[in-house]
PDB file of C-alpha atoms and ligand atoms in Angstrom:
ATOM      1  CA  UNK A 208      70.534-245.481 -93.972  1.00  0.00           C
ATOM      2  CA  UNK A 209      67.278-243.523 -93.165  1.00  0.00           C
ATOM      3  CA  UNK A 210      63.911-244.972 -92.156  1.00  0.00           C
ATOM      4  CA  UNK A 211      61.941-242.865 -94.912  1.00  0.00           C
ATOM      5  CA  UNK A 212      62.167-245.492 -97.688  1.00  0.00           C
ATOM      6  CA  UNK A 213      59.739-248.097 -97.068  1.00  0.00           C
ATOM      7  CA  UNK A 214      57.144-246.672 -94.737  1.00  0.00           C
ATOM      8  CA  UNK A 215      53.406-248.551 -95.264  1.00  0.00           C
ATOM      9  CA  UNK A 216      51.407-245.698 -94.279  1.00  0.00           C
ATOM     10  CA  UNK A 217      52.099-242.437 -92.732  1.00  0.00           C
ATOM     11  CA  UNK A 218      55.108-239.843 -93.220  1.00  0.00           C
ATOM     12  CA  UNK A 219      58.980-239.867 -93.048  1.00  0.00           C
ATOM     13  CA  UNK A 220      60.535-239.534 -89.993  1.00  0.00           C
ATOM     14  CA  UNK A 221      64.304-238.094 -90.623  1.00  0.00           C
ATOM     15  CA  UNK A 222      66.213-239.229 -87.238  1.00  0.00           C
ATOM     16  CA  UNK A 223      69.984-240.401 -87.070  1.00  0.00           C
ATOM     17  CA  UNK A 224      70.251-243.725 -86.698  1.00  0.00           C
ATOM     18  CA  UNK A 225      71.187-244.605 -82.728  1.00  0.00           C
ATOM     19  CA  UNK A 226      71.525-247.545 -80.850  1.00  0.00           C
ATOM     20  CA  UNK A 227      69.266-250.184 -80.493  1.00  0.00           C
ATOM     21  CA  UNK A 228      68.477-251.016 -76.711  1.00  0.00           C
ATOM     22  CA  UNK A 229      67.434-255.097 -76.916  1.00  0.00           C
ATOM     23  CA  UNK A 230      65.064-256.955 -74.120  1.00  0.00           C
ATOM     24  CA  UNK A 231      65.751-260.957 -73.380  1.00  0.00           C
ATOM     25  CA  UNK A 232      63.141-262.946 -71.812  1.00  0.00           C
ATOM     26  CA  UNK A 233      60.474-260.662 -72.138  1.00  0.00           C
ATOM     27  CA  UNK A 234      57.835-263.512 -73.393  1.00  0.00           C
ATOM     28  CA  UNK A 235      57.417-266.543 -71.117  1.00  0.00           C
ATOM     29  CA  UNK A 236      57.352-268.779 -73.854  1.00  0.00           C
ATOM     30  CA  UNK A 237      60.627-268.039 -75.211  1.00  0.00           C
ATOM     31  CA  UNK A 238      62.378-268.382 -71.999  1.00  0.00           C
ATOM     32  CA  UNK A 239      60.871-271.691 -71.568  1.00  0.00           C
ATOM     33  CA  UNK A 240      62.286-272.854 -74.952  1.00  0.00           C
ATOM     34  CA  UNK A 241      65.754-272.009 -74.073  1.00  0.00           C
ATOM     35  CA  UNK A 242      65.346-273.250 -70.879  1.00  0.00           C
ATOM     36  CA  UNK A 243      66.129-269.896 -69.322  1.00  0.00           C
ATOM     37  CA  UNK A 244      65.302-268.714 -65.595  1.00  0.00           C
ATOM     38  CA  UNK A 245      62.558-266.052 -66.095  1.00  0.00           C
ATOM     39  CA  UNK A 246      64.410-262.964 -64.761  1.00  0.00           C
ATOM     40  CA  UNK A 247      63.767-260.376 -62.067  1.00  0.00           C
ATOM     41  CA  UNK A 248      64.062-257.633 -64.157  1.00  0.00           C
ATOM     42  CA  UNK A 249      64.361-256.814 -67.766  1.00  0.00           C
ATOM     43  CA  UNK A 250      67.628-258.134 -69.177  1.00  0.00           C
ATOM     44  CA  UNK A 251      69.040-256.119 -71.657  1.00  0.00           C
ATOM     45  CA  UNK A 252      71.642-255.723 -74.329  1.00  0.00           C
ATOM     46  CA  UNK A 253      72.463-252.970 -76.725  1.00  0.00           C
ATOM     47  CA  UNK A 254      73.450-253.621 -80.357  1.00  0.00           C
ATOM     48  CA  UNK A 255      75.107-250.223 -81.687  1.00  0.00           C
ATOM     49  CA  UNK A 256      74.419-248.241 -84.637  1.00  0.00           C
ATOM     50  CA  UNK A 257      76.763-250.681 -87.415  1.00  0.00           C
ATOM     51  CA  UNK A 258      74.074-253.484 -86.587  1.00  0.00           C
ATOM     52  CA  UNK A 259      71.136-252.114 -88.241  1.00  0.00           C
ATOM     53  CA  UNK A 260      70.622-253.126 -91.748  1.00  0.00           C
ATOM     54  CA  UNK A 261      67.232-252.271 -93.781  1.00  0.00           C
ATOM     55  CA  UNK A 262      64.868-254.997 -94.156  1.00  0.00           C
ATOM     56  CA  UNK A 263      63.979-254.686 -97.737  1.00  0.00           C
ATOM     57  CA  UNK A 264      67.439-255.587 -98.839  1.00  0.00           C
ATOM     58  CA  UNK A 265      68.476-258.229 -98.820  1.00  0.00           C
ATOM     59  CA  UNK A 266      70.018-259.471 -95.291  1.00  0.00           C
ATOM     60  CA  UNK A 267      73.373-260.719 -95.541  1.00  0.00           C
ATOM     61  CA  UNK A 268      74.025-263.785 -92.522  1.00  0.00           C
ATOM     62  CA  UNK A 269      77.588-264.322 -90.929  1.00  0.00           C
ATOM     63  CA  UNK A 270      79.081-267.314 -92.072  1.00  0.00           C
ATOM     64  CA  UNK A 271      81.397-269.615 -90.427  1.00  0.00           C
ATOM     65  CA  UNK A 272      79.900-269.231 -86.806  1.00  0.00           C
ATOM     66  CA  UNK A 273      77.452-271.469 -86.125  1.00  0.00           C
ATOM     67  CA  UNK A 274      73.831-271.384 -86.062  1.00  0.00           C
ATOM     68  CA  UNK A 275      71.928-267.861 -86.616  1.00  0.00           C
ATOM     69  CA  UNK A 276      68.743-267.760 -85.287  1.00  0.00           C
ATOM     70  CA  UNK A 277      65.871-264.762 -85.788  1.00  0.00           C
ATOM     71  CA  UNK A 278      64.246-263.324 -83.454  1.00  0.00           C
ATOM     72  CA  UNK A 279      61.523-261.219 -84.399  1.00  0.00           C
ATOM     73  CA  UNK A 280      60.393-258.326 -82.770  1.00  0.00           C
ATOM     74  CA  UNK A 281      58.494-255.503 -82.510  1.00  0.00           C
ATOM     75  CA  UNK A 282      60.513-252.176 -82.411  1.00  0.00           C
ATOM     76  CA  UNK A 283      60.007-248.795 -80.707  1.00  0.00           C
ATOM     77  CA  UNK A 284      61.408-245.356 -82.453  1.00  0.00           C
ATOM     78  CA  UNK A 285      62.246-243.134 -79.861  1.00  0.00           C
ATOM     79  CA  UNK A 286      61.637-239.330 -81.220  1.00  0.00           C
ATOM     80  CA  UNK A 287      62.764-237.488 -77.552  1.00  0.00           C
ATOM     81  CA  UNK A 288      65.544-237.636 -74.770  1.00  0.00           C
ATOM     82  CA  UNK A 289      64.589-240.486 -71.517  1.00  0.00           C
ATOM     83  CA  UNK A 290      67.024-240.129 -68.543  1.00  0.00           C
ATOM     84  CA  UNK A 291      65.662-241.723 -66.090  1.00  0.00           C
ATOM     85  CA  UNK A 292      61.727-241.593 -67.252  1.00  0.00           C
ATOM     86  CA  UNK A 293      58.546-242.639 -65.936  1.00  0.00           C
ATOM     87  CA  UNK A 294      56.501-244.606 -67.499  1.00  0.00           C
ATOM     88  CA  UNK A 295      54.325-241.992 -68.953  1.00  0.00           C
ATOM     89  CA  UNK A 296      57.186-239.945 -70.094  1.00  0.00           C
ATOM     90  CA  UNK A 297      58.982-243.029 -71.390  1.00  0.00           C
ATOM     91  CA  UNK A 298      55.353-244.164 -73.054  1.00  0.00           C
ATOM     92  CA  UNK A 299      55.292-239.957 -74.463  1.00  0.00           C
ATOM     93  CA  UNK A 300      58.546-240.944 -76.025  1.00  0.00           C
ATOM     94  CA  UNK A 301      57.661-243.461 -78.418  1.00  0.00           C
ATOM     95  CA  UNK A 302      56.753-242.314 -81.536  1.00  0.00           C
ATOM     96  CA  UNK A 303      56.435-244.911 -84.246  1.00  0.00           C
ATOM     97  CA  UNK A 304      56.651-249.035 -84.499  1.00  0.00           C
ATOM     98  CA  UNK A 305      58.201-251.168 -86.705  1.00  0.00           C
ATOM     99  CA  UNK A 306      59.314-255.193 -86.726  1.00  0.00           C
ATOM    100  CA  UNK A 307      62.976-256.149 -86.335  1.00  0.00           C
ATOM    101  CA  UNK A 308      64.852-259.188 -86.152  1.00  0.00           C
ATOM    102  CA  UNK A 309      67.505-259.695 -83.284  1.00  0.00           C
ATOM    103  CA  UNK A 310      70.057-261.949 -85.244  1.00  0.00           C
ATOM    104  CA  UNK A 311      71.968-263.903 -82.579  1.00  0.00           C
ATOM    105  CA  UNK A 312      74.704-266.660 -83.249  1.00  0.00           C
ATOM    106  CA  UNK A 313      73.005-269.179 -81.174  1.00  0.00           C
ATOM    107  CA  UNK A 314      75.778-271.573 -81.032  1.00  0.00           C
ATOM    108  CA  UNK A 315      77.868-268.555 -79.832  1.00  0.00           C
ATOM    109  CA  UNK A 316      75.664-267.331 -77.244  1.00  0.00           C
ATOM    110  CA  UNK A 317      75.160-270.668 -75.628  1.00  0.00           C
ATOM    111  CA  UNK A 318      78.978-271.111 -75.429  1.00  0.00           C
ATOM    112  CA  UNK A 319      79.113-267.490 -73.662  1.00  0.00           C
ATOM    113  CA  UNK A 320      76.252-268.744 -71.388  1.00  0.00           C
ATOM    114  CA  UNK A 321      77.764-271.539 -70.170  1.00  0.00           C
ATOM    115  CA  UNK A 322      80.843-269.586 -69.587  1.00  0.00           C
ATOM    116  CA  UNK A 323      78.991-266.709 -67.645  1.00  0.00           C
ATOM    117  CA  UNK A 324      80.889-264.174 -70.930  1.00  0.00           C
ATOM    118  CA  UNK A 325      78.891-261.387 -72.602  1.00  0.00           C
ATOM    119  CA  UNK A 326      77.048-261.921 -75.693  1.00  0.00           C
ATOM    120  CA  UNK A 327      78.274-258.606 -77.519  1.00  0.00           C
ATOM    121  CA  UNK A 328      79.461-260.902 -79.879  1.00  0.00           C
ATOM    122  CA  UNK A 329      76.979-263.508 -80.629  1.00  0.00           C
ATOM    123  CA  UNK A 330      74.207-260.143 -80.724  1.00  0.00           C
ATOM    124  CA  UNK A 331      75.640-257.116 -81.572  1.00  0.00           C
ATOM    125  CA  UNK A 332      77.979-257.975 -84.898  1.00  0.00           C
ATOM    126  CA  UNK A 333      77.614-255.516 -87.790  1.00  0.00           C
ATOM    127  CA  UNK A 334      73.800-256.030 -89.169  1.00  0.00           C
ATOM    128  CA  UNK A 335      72.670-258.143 -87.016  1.00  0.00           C
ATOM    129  CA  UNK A 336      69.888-255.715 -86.293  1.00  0.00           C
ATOM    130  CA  UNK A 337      67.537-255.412 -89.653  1.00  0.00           C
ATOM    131  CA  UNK A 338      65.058-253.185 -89.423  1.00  0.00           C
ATOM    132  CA  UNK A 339      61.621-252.082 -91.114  1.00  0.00           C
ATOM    133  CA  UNK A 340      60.163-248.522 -92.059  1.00  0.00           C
ATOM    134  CA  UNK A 341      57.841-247.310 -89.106  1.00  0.00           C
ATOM    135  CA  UNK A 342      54.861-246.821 -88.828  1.00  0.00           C
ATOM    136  CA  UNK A 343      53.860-243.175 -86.360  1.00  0.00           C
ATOM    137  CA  UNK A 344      52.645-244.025 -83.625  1.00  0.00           C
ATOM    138  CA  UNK A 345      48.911-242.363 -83.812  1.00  0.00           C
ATOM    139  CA  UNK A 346      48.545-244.555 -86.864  1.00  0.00           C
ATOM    140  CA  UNK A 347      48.405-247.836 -84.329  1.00  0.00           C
ATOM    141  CA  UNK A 348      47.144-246.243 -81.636  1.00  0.00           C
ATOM    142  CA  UNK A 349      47.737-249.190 -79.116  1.00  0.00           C
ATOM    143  CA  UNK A 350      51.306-250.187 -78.055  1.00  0.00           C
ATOM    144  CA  UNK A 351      49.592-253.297 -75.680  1.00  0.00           C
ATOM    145  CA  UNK A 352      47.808-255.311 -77.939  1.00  0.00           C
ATOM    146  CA  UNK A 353      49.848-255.717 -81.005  1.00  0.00           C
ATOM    147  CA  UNK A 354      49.887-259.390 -82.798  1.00  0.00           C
ATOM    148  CA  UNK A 355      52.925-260.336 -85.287  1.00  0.00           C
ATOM    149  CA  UNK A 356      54.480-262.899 -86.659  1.00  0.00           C
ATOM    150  CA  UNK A 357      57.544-264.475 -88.559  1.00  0.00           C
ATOM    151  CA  UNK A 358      57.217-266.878 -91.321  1.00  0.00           C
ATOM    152  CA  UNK A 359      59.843-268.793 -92.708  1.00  0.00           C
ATOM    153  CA  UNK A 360      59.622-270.501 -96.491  1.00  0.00           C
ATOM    154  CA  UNK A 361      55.881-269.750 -96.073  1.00  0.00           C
ATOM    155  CA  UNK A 362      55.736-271.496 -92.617  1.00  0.00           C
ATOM    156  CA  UNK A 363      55.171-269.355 -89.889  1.00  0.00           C
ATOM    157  CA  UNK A 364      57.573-269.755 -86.961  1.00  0.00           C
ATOM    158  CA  UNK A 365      57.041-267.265 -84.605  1.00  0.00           C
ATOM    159  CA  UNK A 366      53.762-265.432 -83.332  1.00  0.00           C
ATOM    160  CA  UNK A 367      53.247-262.988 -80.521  1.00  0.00           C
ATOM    161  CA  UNK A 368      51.002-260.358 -79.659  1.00  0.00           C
ATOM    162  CA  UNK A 369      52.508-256.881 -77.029  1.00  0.00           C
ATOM    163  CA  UNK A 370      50.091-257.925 -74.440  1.00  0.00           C
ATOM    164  CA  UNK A 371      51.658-261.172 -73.715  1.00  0.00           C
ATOM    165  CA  UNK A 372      55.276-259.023 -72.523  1.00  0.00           C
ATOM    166  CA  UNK A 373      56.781-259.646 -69.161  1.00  0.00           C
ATOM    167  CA  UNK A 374      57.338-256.319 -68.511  1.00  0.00           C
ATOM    168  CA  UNK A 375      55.123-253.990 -70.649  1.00  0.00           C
ATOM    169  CA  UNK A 376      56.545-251.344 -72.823  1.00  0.00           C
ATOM    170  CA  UNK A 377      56.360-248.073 -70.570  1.00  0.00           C
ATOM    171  CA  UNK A 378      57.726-249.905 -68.048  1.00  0.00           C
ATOM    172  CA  UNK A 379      60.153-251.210 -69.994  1.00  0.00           C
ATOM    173  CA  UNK A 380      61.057-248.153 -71.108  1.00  0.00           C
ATOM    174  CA  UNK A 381      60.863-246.355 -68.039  1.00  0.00           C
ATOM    175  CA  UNK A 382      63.368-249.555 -66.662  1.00  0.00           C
ATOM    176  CA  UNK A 383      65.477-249.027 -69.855  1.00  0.00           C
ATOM    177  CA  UNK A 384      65.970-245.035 -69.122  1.00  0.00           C
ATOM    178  CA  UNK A 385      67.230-245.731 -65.345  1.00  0.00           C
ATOM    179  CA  UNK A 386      70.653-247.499 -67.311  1.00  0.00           C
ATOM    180  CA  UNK A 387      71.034-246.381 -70.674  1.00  0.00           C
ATOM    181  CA  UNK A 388      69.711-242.914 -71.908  1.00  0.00           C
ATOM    182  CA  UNK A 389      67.439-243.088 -74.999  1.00  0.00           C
ATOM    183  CA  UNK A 390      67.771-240.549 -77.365  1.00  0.00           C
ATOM    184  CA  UNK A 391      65.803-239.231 -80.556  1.00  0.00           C
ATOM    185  CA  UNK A 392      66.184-241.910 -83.298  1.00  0.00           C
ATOM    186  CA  UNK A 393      67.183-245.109 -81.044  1.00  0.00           C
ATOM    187  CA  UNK A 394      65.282-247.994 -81.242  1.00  0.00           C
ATOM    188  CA  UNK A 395      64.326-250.650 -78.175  1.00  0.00           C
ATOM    189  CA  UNK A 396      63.579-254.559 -79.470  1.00  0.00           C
ATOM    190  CA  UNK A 397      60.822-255.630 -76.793  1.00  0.00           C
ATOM    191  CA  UNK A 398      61.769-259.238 -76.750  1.00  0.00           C
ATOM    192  CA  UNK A 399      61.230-262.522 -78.574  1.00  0.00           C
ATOM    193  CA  UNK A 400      58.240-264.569 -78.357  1.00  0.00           C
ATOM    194  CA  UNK A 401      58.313-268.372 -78.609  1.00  0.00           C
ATOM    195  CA  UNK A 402      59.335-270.086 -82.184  1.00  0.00           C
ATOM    196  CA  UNK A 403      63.449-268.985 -82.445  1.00  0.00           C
ATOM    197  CA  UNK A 404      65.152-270.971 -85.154  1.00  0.00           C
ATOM    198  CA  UNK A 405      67.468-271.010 -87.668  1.00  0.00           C
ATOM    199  CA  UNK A 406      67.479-269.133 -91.047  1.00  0.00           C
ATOM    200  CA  UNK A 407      70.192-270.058 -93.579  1.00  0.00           C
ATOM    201  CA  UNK A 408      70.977-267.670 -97.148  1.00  0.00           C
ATOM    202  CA  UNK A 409      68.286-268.018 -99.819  1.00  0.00           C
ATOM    203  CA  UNK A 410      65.441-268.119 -96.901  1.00  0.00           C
ATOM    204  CA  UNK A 411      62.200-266.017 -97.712  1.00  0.00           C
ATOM    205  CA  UNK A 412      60.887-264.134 -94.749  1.00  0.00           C
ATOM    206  CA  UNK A 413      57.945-262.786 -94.164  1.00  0.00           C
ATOM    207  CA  UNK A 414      57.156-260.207 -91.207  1.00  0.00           C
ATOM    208  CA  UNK A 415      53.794-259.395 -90.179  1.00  0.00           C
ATOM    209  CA  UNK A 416      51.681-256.636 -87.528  1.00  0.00           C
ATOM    210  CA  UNK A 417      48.570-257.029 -87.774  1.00  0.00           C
ATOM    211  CA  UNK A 418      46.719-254.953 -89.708  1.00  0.00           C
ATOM    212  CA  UNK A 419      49.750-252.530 -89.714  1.00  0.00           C
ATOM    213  CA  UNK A 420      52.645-253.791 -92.128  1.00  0.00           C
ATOM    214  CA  UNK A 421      53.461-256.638 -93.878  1.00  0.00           C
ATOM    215  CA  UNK A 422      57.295-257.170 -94.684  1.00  0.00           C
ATOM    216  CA  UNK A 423      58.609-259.600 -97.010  1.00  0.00           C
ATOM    217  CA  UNK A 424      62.621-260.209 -97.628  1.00  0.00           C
ATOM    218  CA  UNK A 425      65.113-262.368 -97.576  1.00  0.00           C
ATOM    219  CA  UNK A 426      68.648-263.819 -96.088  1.00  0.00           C
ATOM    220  CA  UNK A 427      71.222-264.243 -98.440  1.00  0.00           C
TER     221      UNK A 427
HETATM  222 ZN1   ZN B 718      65.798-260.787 -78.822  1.00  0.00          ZN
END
């Protein structure tokens, strides 16, 4: 897979595909509906390379393991190296934005949680991780003030806008970079906000930014 097909506006970007660096309970409203201590400190998760899946096609849901619940997000392409960044390096770094959807298996997760286990597998299963196009980064021009939204079956479920983050995206970043080095072509998901639920096959999504892209596809 590449991220050249389905671009709104702007050029190609040819990048291997990486890892995708994840944030939990980065909106206050999401942590509240999970009933979910608000954290110290980003919490994060990596889903690896075999979960992305492109958007347009048609996204294929695990069967036979509970509940799967989107999570839509907004996405940062990373286009150079962060070891250890600060945040103006690590804000340098990012150099396009696109929507995502961290997948999770709900009913998984909760059983992990309860059981103080990883998540790897309610998170990080192969495609759990679809993706847009992008969108370069001096097409947007603002990283902290960026609305979007999910709707599901023409209702929409989840809204957020950047500015309403915990932890804002060069710091994020910058926090990210201290654990886990980011390199050219990995993505970071900046957190859910309120709205999670449950899709099931034949659901129609649509994926908004404002004024940047609008996404439409669905789970089969
Ligand atoms: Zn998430």
């Amino acid at each position: 897979m590449n991220y050249k097909h389905h671009w709104l506006t702007g050029e190609p970007v040819n990048l291997p595909v990486g890892k995708a660096v994840c944030v939990g309970r980065n909106y206050a409203a999401h942590i509240s509906e999970l009933n979910n201590p608000s954290p110290d400190e980003p919490v994060l998760f990596i889903k690896p390379a075999t979960a992305m899946h492109d958007m347009m096609q048609p996204i294929p849901l695990p069967r036979g393991r509970g509940t799967v619940h989107h999570e839509v997000e907004v996405c940062l392409l990373i286009g150079q190296r962060l070891t250890c960044a600060d945040a103006d390096q690590a804000r340098q770094a990012v150099i396009a934005v696109g929507l995502g959807l961290d997948l999770t298996l709900r009913d998984v997760q909760s059983w992990q949680k309860e059981r103080g286990l990883p998540w790897e597998v309610a998170k990080a299963f192969d495609g759990s991780c679809p993706i847009s196009g992008f969108v370069p980064i001096r097409q947007i021009g603002r990283l902290n003030n960026l609305a979007f939204s999910l709707s599901v079956n023409g209702q929409q479920r989840q809204q957020g806008n950047t500015a309403q983050m915990l932890t804002k995206i060069p710091e994020l970043l910058s926090f990210t970079s201290q654990h886990f080095s980011l390199l050219p072509g990995d993505i970071v998901m900046t957190g859910t906000p309120a709205g999670v639920g449950p899709v099931s096959p034949g659901d129609q999504l649509e994926l908004v930014m404002a004024a940047v892209m609008a996404i439409q596809t669905q789970c089969v």
